[in-house]
CSV table of C-alpha atoms in Angstrom, one decimal:
chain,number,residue,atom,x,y,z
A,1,UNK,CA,94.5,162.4,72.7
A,2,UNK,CA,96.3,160.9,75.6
A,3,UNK,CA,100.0,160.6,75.7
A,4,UNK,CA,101.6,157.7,74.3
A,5,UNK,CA,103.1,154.9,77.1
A,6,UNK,CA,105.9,155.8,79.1
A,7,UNK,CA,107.8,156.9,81.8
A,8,UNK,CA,106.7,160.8,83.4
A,9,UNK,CA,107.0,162.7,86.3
A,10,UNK,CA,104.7,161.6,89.2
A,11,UNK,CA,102.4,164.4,89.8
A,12,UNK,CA,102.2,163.1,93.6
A,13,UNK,CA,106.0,162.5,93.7
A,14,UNK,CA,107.8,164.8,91.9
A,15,UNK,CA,111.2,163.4,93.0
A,16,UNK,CA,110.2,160.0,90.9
A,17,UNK,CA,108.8,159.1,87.3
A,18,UNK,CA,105.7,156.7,86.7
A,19,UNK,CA,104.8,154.4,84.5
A,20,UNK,CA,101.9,155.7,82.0
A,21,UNK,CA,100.0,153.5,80.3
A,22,UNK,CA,98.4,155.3,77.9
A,23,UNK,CA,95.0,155.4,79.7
A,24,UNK,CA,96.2,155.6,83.4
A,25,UNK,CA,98.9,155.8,85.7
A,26,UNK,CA,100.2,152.0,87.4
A,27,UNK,CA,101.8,151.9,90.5
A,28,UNK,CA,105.3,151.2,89.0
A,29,UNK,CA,107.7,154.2,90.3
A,30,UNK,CA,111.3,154.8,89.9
A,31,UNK,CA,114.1,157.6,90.0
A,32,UNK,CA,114.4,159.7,87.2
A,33,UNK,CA,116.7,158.3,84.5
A,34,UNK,CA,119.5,160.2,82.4
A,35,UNK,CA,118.0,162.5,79.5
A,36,UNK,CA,117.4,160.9,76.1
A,37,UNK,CA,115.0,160.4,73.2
A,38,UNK,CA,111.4,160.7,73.6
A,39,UNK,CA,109.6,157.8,72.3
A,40,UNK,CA,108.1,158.4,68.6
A,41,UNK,CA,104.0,158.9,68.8
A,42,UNK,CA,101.8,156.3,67.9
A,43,UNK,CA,101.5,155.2,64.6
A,44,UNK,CA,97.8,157.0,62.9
A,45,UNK,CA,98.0,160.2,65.4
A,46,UNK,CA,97.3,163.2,63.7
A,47,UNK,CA,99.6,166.8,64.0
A,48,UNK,CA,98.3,170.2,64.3
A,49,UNK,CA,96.1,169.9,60.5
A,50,UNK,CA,93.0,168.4,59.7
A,51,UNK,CA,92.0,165.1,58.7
A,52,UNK,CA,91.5,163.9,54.9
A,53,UNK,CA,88.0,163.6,53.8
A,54,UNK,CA,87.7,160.1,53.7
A,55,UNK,CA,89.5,159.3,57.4
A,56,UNK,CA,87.1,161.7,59.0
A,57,UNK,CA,84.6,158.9,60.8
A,58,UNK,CA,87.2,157.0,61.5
A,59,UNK,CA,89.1,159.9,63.5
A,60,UNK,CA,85.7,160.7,65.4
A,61,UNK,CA,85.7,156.9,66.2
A,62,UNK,CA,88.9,156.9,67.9
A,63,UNK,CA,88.7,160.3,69.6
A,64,UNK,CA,85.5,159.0,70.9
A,65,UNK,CA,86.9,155.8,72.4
A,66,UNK,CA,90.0,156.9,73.5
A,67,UNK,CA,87.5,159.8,75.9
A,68,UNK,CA,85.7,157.0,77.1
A,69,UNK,CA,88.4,154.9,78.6
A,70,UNK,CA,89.7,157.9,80.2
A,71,UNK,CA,86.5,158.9,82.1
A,72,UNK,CA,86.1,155.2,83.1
A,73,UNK,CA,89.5,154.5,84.2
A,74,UNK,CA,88.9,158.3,86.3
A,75,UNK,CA,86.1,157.1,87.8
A,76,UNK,CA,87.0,153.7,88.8
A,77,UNK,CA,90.5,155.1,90.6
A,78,UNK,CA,88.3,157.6,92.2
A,79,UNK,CA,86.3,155.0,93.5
A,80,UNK,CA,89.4,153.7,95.1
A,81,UNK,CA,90.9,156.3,96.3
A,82,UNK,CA,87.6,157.3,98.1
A,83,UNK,CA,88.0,153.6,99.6
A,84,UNK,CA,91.2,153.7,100.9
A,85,UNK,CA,91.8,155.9,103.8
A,86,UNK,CA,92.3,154.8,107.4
A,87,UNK,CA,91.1,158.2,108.9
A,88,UNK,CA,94.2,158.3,111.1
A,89,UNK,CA,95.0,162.4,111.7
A,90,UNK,CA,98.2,163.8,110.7
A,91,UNK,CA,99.5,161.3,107.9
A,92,UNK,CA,98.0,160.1,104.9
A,93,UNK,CA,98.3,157.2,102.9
A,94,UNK,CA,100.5,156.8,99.1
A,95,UNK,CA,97.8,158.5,96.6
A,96,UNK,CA,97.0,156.7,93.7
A,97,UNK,CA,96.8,159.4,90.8
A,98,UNK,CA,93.6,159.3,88.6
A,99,UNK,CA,93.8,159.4,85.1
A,100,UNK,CA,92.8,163.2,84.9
A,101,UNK,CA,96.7,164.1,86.5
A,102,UNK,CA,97.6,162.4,83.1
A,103,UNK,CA,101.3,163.8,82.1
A,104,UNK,CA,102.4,165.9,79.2
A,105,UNK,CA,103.3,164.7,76.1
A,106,UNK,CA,107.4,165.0,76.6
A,107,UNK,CA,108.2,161.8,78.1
A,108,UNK,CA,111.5,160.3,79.3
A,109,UNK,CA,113.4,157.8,77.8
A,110,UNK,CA,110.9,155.1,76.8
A,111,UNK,CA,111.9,151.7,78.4
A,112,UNK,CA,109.8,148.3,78.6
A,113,UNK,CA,107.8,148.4,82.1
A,114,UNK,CA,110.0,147.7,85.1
A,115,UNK,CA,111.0,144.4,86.4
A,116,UNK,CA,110.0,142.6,89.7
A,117,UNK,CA,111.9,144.4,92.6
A,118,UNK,CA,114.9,143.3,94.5
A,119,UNK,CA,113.5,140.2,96.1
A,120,UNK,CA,115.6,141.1,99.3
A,121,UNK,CA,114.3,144.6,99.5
A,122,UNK,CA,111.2,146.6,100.2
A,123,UNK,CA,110.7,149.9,98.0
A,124,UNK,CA,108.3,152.8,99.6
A,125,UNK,CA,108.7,154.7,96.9
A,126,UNK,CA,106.7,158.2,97.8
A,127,UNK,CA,109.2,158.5,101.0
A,128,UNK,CA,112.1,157.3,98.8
A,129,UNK,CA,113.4,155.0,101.5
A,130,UNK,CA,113.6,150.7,101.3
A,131,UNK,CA,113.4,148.1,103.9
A,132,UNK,CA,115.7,144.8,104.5
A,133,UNK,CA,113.0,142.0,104.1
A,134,UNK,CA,114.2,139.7,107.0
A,135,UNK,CA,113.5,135.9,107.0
A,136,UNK,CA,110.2,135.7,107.8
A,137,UNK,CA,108.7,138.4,106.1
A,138,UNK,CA,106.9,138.6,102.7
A,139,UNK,CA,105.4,141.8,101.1
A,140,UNK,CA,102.1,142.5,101.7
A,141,UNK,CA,98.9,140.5,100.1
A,142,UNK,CA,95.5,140.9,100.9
A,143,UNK,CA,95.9,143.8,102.9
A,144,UNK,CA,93.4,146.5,102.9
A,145,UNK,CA,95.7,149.3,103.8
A,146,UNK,CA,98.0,151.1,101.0
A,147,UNK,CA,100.8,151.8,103.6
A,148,UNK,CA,101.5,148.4,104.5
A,149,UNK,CA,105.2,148.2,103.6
A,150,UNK,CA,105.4,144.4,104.8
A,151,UNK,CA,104.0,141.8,107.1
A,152,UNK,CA,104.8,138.1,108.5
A,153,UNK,CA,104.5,135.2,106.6
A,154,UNK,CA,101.0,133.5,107.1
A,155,UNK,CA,98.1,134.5,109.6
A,156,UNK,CA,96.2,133.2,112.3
A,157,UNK,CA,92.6,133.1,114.1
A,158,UNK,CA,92.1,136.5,115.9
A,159,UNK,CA,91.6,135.3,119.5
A,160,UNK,CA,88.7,138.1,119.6
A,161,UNK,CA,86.5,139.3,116.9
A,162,UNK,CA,87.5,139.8,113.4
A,163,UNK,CA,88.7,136.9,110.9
A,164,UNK,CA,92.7,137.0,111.0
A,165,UNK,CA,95.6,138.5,112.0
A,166,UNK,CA,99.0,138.7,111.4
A,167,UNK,CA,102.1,138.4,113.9
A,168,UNK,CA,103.7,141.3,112.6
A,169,UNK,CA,103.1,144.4,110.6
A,170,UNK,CA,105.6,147.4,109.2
A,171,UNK,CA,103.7,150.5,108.1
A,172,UNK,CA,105.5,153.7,106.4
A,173,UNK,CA,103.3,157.2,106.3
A,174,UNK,CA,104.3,160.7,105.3
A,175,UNK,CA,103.1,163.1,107.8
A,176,UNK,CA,101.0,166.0,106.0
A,177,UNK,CA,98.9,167.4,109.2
A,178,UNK,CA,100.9,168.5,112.0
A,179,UNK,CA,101.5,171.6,114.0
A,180,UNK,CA,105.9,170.6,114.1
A,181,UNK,CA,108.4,168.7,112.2
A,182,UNK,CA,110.1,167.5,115.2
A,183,UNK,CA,110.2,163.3,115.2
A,184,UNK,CA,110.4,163.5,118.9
A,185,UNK,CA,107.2,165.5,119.0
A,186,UNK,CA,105.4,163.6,116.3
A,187,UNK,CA,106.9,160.1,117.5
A,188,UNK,CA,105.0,160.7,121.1
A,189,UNK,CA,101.8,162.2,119.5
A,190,UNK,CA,101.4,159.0,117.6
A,191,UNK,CA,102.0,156.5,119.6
A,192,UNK,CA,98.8,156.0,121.2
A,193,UNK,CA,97.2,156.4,117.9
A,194,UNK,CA,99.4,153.4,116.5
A,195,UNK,CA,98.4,151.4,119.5
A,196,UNK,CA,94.8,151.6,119.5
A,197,UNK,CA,94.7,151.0,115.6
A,198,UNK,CA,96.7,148.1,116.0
A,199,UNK,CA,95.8,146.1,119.9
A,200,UNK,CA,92.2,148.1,120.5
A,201,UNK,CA,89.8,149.0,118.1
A,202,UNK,CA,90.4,148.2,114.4
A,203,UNK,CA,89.1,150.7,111.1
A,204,UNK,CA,86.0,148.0,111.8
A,205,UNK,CA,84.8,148.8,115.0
A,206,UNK,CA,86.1,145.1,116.0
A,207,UNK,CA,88.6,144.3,118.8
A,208,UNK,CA,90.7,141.5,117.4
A,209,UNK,CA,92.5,141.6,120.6
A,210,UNK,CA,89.2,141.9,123.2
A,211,UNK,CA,90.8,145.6,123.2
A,212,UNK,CA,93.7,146.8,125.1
A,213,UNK,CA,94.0,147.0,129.0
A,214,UNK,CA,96.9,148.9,129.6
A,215,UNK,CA,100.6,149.6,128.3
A,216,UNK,CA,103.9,150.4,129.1
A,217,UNK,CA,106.8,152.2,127.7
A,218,UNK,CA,109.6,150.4,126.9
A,219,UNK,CA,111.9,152.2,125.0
A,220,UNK,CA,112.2,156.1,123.0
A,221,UNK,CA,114.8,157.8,122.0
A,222,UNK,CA,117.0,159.5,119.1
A,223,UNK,CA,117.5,157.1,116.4
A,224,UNK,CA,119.2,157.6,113.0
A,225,UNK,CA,117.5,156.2,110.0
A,226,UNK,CA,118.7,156.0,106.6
A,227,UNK,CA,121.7,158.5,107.9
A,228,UNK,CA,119.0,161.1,109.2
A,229,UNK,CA,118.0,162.0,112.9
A,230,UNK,CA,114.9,160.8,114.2
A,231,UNK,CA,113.6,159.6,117.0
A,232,UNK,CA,111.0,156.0,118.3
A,233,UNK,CA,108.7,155.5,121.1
A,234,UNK,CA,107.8,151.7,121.6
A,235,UNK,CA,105.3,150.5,124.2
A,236,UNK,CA,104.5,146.9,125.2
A,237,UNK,CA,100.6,146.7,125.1
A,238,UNK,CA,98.7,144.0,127.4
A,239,UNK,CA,95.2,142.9,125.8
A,240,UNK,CA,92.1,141.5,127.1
A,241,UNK,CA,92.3,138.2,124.9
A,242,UNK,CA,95.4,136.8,123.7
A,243,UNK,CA,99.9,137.5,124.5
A,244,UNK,CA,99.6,141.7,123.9
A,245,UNK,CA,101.9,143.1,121.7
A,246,UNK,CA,104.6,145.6,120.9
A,247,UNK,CA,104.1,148.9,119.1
A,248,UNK,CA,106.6,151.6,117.6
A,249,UNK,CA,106.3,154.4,116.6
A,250,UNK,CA,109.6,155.9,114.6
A,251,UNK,CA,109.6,159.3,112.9
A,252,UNK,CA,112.5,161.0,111.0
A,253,UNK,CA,112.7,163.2,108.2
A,254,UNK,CA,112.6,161.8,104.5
A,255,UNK,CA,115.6,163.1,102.2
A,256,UNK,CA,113.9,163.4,99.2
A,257,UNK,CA,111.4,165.8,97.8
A,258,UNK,CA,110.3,168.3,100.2
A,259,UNK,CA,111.5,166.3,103.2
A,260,UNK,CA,108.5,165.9,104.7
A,261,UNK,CA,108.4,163.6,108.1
A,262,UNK,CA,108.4,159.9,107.5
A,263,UNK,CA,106.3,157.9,110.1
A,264,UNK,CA,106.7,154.0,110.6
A,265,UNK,CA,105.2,151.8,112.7
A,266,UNK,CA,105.8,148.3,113.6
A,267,UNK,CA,103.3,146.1,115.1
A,268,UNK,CA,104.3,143.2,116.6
A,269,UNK,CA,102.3,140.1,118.7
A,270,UNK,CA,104.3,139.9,122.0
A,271,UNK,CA,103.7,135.3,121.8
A,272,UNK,CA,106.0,132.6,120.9
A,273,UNK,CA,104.9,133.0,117.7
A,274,UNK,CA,105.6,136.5,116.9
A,275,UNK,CA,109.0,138.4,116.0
A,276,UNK,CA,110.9,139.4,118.5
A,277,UNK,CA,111.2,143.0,119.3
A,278,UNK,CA,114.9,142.9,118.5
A,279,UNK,CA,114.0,142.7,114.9
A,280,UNK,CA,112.8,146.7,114.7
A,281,UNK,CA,115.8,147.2,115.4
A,282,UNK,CA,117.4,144.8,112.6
A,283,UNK,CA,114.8,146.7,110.3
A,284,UNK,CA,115.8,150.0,111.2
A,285,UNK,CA,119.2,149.6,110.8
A,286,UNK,CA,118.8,148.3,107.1
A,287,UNK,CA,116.6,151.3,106.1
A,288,UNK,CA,118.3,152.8,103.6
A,289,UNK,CA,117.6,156.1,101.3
A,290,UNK,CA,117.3,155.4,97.5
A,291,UNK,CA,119.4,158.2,97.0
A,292,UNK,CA,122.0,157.4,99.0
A,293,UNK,CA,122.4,153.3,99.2
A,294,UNK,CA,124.4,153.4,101.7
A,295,UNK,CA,123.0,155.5,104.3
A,296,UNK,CA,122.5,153.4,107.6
A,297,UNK,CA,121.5,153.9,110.8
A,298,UNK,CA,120.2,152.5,114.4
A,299,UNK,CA,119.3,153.1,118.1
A,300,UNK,CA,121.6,154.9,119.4
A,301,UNK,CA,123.6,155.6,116.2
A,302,UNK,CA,126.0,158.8,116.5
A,303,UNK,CA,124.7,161.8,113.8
A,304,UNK,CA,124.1,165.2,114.0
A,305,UNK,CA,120.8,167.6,113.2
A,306,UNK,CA,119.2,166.7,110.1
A,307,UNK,CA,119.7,169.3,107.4
């Protein structure tokens, strides 16, 4: 039998708990809670004995069922997960655990599912870090990528191939692949990565831009983010078809778990109607760590070597 619904330590995330519902993990996360009472198990479970004569169908029955929801809710998230990745080197997307990583049957404190998050704020969970959602900016919908932390509001006509795009785009990765933990050198590895997934080619094979002619670098340097050291590389691409864009790349380490490298990138169309670069920096500075609310940060913000 599965365990009942509940809150349980993320297998992927062992700094967080997430919501079990009985047959498979959902994406609601949050911080471990104080210790209390588990929840009580469901009513008709059965202990350690056996079952009376006459409620032995009705046991196989159930057992039966609940084995089948779990293999189908396995293979469905498999499907999924199988689906889901970019193929960018180095980083990797927020897993999505399948229903085989289900917890043990100690839960925390059972509460109802949470709530809608702060409507001001932007939660990647997995890095344990939030983003200030600016006017403008909406989470994301309809986006094919897991790592998409938030976009601009609306879209438009690609002015090469492909269906739409978006003015603006803020990604967040944890970086599992790489030969050093230093932002500086991840920050310049990625870069030209970040561009041509964003202004060149897309995951497609399509050049929503007519593909990118050339670039320039505009800015890198030691940044602090979320009160650790890190450091950006942004370049201003120029594109066959349409105004070209800005790109950043901005790596620091993450103070939660095992402080992995966090990557984000920012995307932005260089027209009248896109954001203006300024406001990567009005993002980075409201990063904050969900440990530590209020951590802060910026280009060229004063800190010392991350621990």
């Amino acid at each position: 039998m599965t365990p009942p619904p509940g809150w349980y330590r993320d297998p992927h995330a062992p700094h967080l708990e997430r919501w079990w519902d009985g047959v498979a993990w959902t994406e609601h996360r949050r911080t471990p809670g104080p210790a209390g009472t588990p929840p009580a198990p469901s009513e008709g479970g059965t202990g350690g004995g056996g079952a009376t004569a006459g409620g032995t169908g009705r046991a196989a029955v159930i057992a039966l069922t609940a084995a089948g929801a779990v293999l189908v809710a396995a293979v469905v998230t498999g499907v999924a997960v199988l689906g889901g990745d970019d193929g960018d080197p180095g980083t990797r997307s927020v897993p999505t655990a399948t229903a085989t990583d289900a917890p043990s049957p100690s839960p925390s404190p059972s509460t109802p599912e949470p709530a809608t998050d702060d409507p001001d704020r932007v939660e990647d969970q997995l890095n344990g870090i939030t983003f200030p959602l600016l006017d403008g900016w909406v989470r994301p919908e309809h986006i094919a990528q897991d790592d998409v932390v938030m976009t601009t509001d609306g879209t438009y006509d690609c002015p090469g191939e492909g269906s739409v795009c978006r003015h603006g785009l803020v990604i967040s990765r944890t970086v599992t692949d790489s030969d050093t933990s230093s932002p500086e050198e991840i920050a310049e590895d990625d870069i030209s990565d970040a561009a041509d997934a964003a202004f060149d080619e897309d995951a497609l094979g399509q050049r929503p831009y007519g593909g990118m002619t050339s670039h320039e670098v505009v800015d890198s340097g030691p940044v602090a983010v979320a009160g650790r050291a890190g450091y950006l590389v942004r370049w201003r691409v120029t594109t066959a078809k349409g105004p070209g864009g800005y790109v950043q790349s901005m790596v620091f380490p993450s103070s939660v778990g095992t402080e992995a490298p966090v990557l984000v990138r920012y995307v932005f169309d260089a027209g009248e109607d896109g954001p203006p670069p300024a406001e990567m920096d009005r993002i980075t500075e409201g990063i904050r760590s969900v440990t530590d609310e209020v951590s802060s940060g910026g280009v060229g913000s004063s800190i010392g070597p991350a621990d």
